[in-house]
Tab-separated table of C-alpha atoms in Angstrom:
chain	number	residue	atom	x	y	z
A	175	MET	CA	102.994	91.640	190.152
A	176	SER	CA	103.666	94.486	187.379
A	177	GLY	CA	107.509	94.096	186.975
A	178	GLY	CA	107.623	97.809	188.077
A	179	PHE	CA	109.419	100.671	186.265
A	180	VAL	CA	112.183	101.765	188.628
A	181	ASN	CA	114.097	98.871	190.062
A	182	ALA	CA	116.243	101.379	192.467
A	183	VAL	CA	117.320	104.458	193.596
A	184	LEU	CA	120.925	105.413	193.862
A	185	LEU	CA	122.544	108.241	195.779
A	186	GLN	CA	125.599	109.655	193.816
A	187	ARG	CA	127.457	109.863	197.159
A	188	ASP	CA	130.821	110.853	195.453
A	189	ARG	CA	128.939	114.098	194.112
A	190	VAL	CA	127.338	115.253	197.454
A	191	PRO	CA	129.264	118.268	198.543
A	192	SER	CA	128.853	117.762	202.245
A	193	PHE	CA	127.024	115.235	204.532
A	194	ASP	CA	126.970	117.931	207.386
A	195	VAL	CA	124.005	119.900	205.661
A	196	HIS	CA	120.470	119.232	205.151
A	197	PRO	CA	119.221	117.122	203.585
A	198	PHE	CA	122.321	115.208	203.230
A	199	SER	CA	122.761	115.401	206.937
A	200	VAL	CA	119.507	113.502	207.981
A	201	PRO	CA	120.727	110.104	208.819
A	202	SER	CA	118.573	108.125	206.347
A	203	ILE	CA	120.100	110.174	203.593
A	204	ARG	CA	123.387	110.240	204.846
A	205	HIS	CA	123.806	106.371	205.062
A	206	LEU	CA	121.900	106.078	201.658
A	207	SER	CA	123.734	104.298	199.103
A	208	GLU	CA	120.643	102.186	197.059
A	209	LEU	CA	117.330	101.628	197.590
A	210	GLU	CA	115.714	98.673	195.946
A	211	LEU	CA	112.087	99.308	195.094
A	212	HIS	CA	109.322	96.532	194.895
A	213	PRO	CA	107.774	96.167	191.501
A	214	SER	CA	104.246	96.691	193.002
A	215	VAL	CA	104.359	98.842	196.254
A	216	THR	CA	107.323	100.415	198.299
A	217	TYR	CA	106.721	101.973	201.629
A	218	ILE	CA	108.596	104.379	203.322
A	219	VAL	CA	107.901	104.680	207.061
A	220	GLY	CA	109.384	106.374	210.215
A	221	GLU	CA	109.159	109.130	212.611
A	222	ASN	CA	108.297	112.747	211.653
A	223	GLY	CA	111.718	114.287	210.702
A	224	THR	CA	113.224	111.040	209.567
A	225	GLY	CA	113.292	112.268	205.997
A	226	LYS	CA	110.224	110.390	204.547
A	227	SER	CA	108.800	113.095	202.597
A	228	THR	CA	112.197	114.614	201.632
A	229	LEU	CA	113.087	111.141	199.817
A	230	VAL	CA	109.803	110.659	198.294
A	231	GLU	CA	109.759	114.231	196.996
A	232	ALA	CA	113.391	113.793	195.393
A	233	ILE	CA	112.551	110.673	193.747
A	234	ALA	CA	109.369	112.260	192.249
A	235	VAL	CA	111.424	115.070	190.889
A	236	ALA	CA	114.131	112.794	189.742
A	237	ALA	CA	111.312	110.914	187.697
A	238	GLY	CA	110.233	114.021	186.114
A	239	PHE	CA	107.234	115.010	188.445
A	240	ASN	CA	106.537	118.521	189.722
A	241	ALA	CA	107.994	119.092	193.335
A	242	GLU	CA	104.549	120.215	194.616
A	243	GLY	CA	102.719	117.373	192.989
A	244	GLY	CA	100.629	116.478	189.717
A	245	SER	CA	101.454	114.601	186.588
A	246	LYS	CA	104.588	115.206	184.725
A	247	ASN	CA	102.928	117.968	182.469
A	248	PHE	CA	102.235	120.158	185.720
A	249	ASN	CA	105.139	122.742	185.961
A	250	PHE	CA	103.693	125.197	188.606
A	251	THR	CA	105.610	126.511	191.930
A	252	THR	CA	103.749	128.055	194.570
A	253	MET	CA	106.648	128.264	196.860
A	254	ALA	CA	110.091	126.553	195.830
A	255	SER	CA	110.770	124.803	199.134
A	256	HIS	CA	112.083	121.327	197.911
A	257	SER	CA	115.478	120.188	198.471
A	258	GLU	CA	118.354	119.635	196.121
A	259	LEU	CA	118.457	115.919	196.879
A	260	ALA	CA	116.987	115.017	193.504
A	261	GLU	CA	119.919	116.256	191.824
A	262	PHE	CA	121.925	113.412	193.280
A	263	LEU	CA	119.957	110.840	192.760
A	264	THR	CA	119.897	108.341	190.028
A	265	LEU	CA	116.794	105.992	189.110
A	266	ARG	CA	117.702	102.598	188.056
A	267	ARG	CA	115.060	101.761	185.488
A	268	CYS	CA	113.643	98.343	184.127
A	269	GLY	CA	113.164	97.753	180.621
A	270	ARG	CA	109.717	99.136	180.106
A	271	ARG	CA	108.760	102.868	180.747
A	272	GLU	CA	105.808	104.104	182.594
A	273	ARG	CA	102.960	105.414	180.430
A	274	ASN	CA	101.838	108.248	182.869
A	275	GLY	CA	102.180	108.763	186.573
A	276	PHE	CA	101.280	111.247	189.324
A	277	PHE	CA	102.847	112.726	192.456
A	278	LEU	CA	100.011	112.941	195.137
A	279	ARG	CA	101.269	114.864	198.337
A	280	ALA	CA	98.440	115.904	201.143
A	281	GLU	CA	100.888	119.021	201.870
A	282	SER	CA	100.305	120.646	198.597
A	283	PHE	CA	97.123	119.206	197.209
A	284	TYR	CA	95.138	122.369	197.440
A	285	ASN	CA	97.877	123.766	194.991
A	286	VAL	CA	97.359	120.751	192.826
A	287	ALA	CA	93.585	121.259	192.761
A	288	SER	CA	94.170	125.026	191.818
A	289	GLU	CA	96.321	124.183	188.810
A	290	VAL	CA	93.737	121.665	187.914
A	291	LYS	CA	91.356	124.216	187.792
A	292	ARG	CA	93.415	127.053	186.045
A	293	LEU	CA	94.356	124.464	183.198
A	294	ASP	CA	90.641	123.624	182.926
A	295	ASP	CA	89.638	127.227	182.598
A	296	GLU	CA	92.335	127.581	179.991
A	297	ASP	CA	91.075	124.804	177.881
A	298	ARG	CA	87.601	126.027	178.188
A	299	ALA	CA	88.464	129.464	177.180
A	300	SER	CA	90.184	127.960	174.112
A	301	GLY	CA	87.217	125.812	173.156
A	302	GLY	CA	89.059	122.550	173.923
A	303	PRO	CA	87.981	119.662	176.056
A	304	SER	CA	87.356	119.962	179.756
A	305	LEU	CA	90.439	118.853	181.635
A	306	LEU	CA	88.159	117.886	184.657
A	307	ALA	CA	86.547	114.940	182.831
A	308	SER	CA	89.900	113.316	183.702
A	309	TYR	CA	89.430	114.153	187.325
A	310	GLY	CA	85.486	112.996	187.587
A	311	GLY	CA	84.052	116.016	185.981
A	312	LYS	CA	83.713	117.921	189.315
A	313	SER	CA	86.108	120.522	190.757
A	314	LEU	CA	88.475	119.063	193.181
A	315	HIS	CA	87.791	122.270	195.356
A	316	ASP	CA	84.329	121.489	195.390
A	317	GLN	CA	84.572	118.572	197.138
A	318	SER	CA	85.942	117.550	200.861
A	319	HIS	CA	89.826	116.790	201.286
A	320	GLY	CA	89.169	113.083	201.369
A	321	GLU	CA	86.505	112.803	198.565
A	322	SER	CA	88.521	114.996	196.130
A	323	PHE	CA	91.789	112.733	197.129
A	324	LEU	CA	89.713	109.737	195.825
A	325	ALA	CA	88.068	111.105	193.095
A	326	LEU	CA	91.584	111.859	191.744
A	327	ILE	CA	92.907	108.586	192.205
A	328	LYS	CA	89.559	106.711	190.866
A	329	ASN	CA	89.408	108.792	187.962
A	330	ARG	CA	93.136	110.141	187.128
A	331	PHE	CA	94.872	106.644	187.843
A	332	GLY	CA	95.577	104.860	184.548
A	333	PRO	CA	97.320	101.730	183.583
A	334	ASN	CA	101.108	101.241	183.378
A	335	SER	CA	102.009	104.291	185.396
A	336	LEU	CA	104.014	105.020	188.213
A	337	TYR	CA	102.663	106.683	191.418
A	338	LEU	CA	104.215	108.414	194.547
A	339	LEU	CA	101.960	109.201	197.456
A	340	ASP	CA	102.986	111.338	200.280
A	341	GLU	CA	101.373	110.927	203.421
A	342	PRO	CA	97.690	110.617	201.762
A	343	GLU	CA	96.217	109.372	204.974
A	344	SER	CA	96.111	112.671	206.428
A	345	ALA	CA	93.206	113.407	204.131
A	346	LEU	CA	91.281	110.077	204.699
A	347	SER	CA	89.338	108.498	207.418
A	348	PRO	CA	89.843	105.131	208.166
A	349	SER	CA	87.120	103.607	206.028
A	350	ARG	CA	88.321	105.699	202.958
A	351	GLN	CA	91.886	104.606	203.948
A	352	LEU	CA	90.542	101.120	203.307
A	353	ALA	CA	88.956	102.259	200.198
A	354	LEU	CA	92.462	103.522	198.954
A	355	LEU	CA	94.105	100.236	199.511
A	356	LYS	CA	91.435	98.500	197.362
A	357	LEU	CA	92.298	101.175	194.788
A	358	ILE	CA	96.040	100.542	195.038
A	359	HIS	CA	95.436	96.969	194.613
A	360	GLU	CA	93.164	97.525	191.531
A	361	CYS	CA	96.112	99.553	189.987
A	362	VAL	CA	98.627	97.000	190.878
A	363	THR	CA	96.913	93.834	189.590
A	364	LYS	CA	94.566	95.130	187.147
A	365	LYS	CA	96.738	98.063	185.611
A	366	ALA	CA	100.241	97.078	185.988
A	367	CYS	CA	101.075	99.917	188.178
A	368	GLN	CA	104.021	100.714	190.675
A	369	PHE	CA	103.597	102.715	193.734
A	370	ILE	CA	106.230	104.643	196.280
A	371	ILE	CA	104.370	105.474	199.345
A	372	ALA	CA	105.268	107.534	202.476
A	373	THR	CA	102.620	106.989	205.441
A	374	HIS	CA	102.115	106.819	209.072
A	375	SER	CA	98.991	104.690	208.557
A	376	PRO	CA	98.970	101.102	209.868
A	377	ILE	CA	96.149	100.554	207.607
A	378	LEU	CA	97.781	101.840	204.539
A	379	MET	CA	100.952	99.900	204.976
A	380	SER	CA	99.203	96.709	205.062
A	381	TYR	CA	99.161	96.017	201.585
A	382	PRO	CA	100.812	92.136	201.136
A	383	GLU	CA	102.661	92.582	198.045
A	384	SER	CA	105.248	95.309	199.167
A	385	THR	CA	108.602	96.245	200.626
A	386	MET	CA	108.822	98.617	203.325
A	387	TYR	CA	111.763	100.628	204.680
A	388	LEU	CA	112.186	102.311	208.148
A	389	LEU	CA	113.902	105.387	208.264
A	390	ASP	CA	115.525	106.434	211.797
A	391	GLU	CA	118.727	107.535	213.476
A	392	ASN	CA	120.479	104.536	212.186
A	393	GLY	CA	119.748	104.993	208.445
A	394	THR	CA	117.358	102.886	206.403
A	395	THR	CA	116.403	99.320	206.940
A	396	THR	CA	113.815	96.911	205.859
A	397	THR	CA	110.941	95.941	208.132
A	398	THR	CA	107.486	94.553	207.992
A	399	TRP	CA	103.921	96.193	208.810
A	400	GLN	CA	103.752	94.145	212.303
A	401	GLU	CA	107.320	95.266	213.309
A	402	THR	CA	106.753	98.896	213.084
A	403	GLU	CA	105.929	101.095	216.137
A	404	HIS	CA	102.972	102.528	213.967
A	405	TYR	CA	101.397	99.163	214.010
A	406	GLN	CA	102.390	98.004	217.646
A	407	LEU	CA	101.623	101.286	219.348
A	408	THR	CA	98.122	101.459	217.876
A	409	LYS	CA	97.216	97.753	218.451
A	410	ALA	CA	98.399	98.252	222.043
A	411	PHE	CA	96.395	101.285	222.306
A	412	LEU	CA	93.268	99.734	221.021
A	413	ASP	CA	93.854	96.681	223.083
A	414	HIS	CA	94.159	98.566	226.449
A	415	PRO	CA	93.114	102.329	225.854
A	416	ARG	CA	92.033	102.614	229.557
A	417	ALA	CA	95.731	101.794	230.560
A	418	PHE	CA	97.024	104.245	228.105
A	419	LEU	CA	94.843	107.041	229.129
A	420	ARG	CA	95.644	106.648	232.390
A	421	HIS	CA	99.327	106.701	232.106
A	422	LEU	CA	98.840	109.650	229.812
A	423	LEU	CA	96.600	111.789	231.671
A	424	GLU	CA	97.313	111.075	235.106
């Protein structure tokens, strides 16, 4: 276990102007005071609209990352759509600081890939080393979505770093999700990294050394992999597909 870099996320509730406006009106945010983080992997799960991406994005911005994704030295904006939640969050940090990190979100990954290409073109024009070498040596745009996702993680994720992933499963097949689990495990056990992951995937949320938070209309509660609706519904469907399809389609 790495020991982590961030122990907890705290909402400065006394500074929030109103809990009747978005994103503070979302139940998971409205009831948030402190969210303790696992030193290795923390999962944020829940239905669509419960604030998973909003919370992970805000934690990323509070940690110094670009709202659209990338490392801490990325500073581009395609469309400024992120919420103001980050301004009201405090990260309770450990004694050690992360060496590096990355905010990887499926929603704006194309924009990150475009920024990597732009920076690489600038480096080449000035006679400097190619930035693409840090991303596997091949343009992220010249690979499939899933291939570029894994290429970035394999080549860009280094030791002693903080990584935030927002719904990475949207780019990955089930077999690639298993490959990502293995990469996460290697980063945790061999590189002393810490992950915060928002996901719907029962495969990705199965990592054993982790803490899982469920966001719903009641706020935020701890849960386990097997207790999530994601796991239970997927398992029930795979166990009895004909019964499910008959109920849905007839």
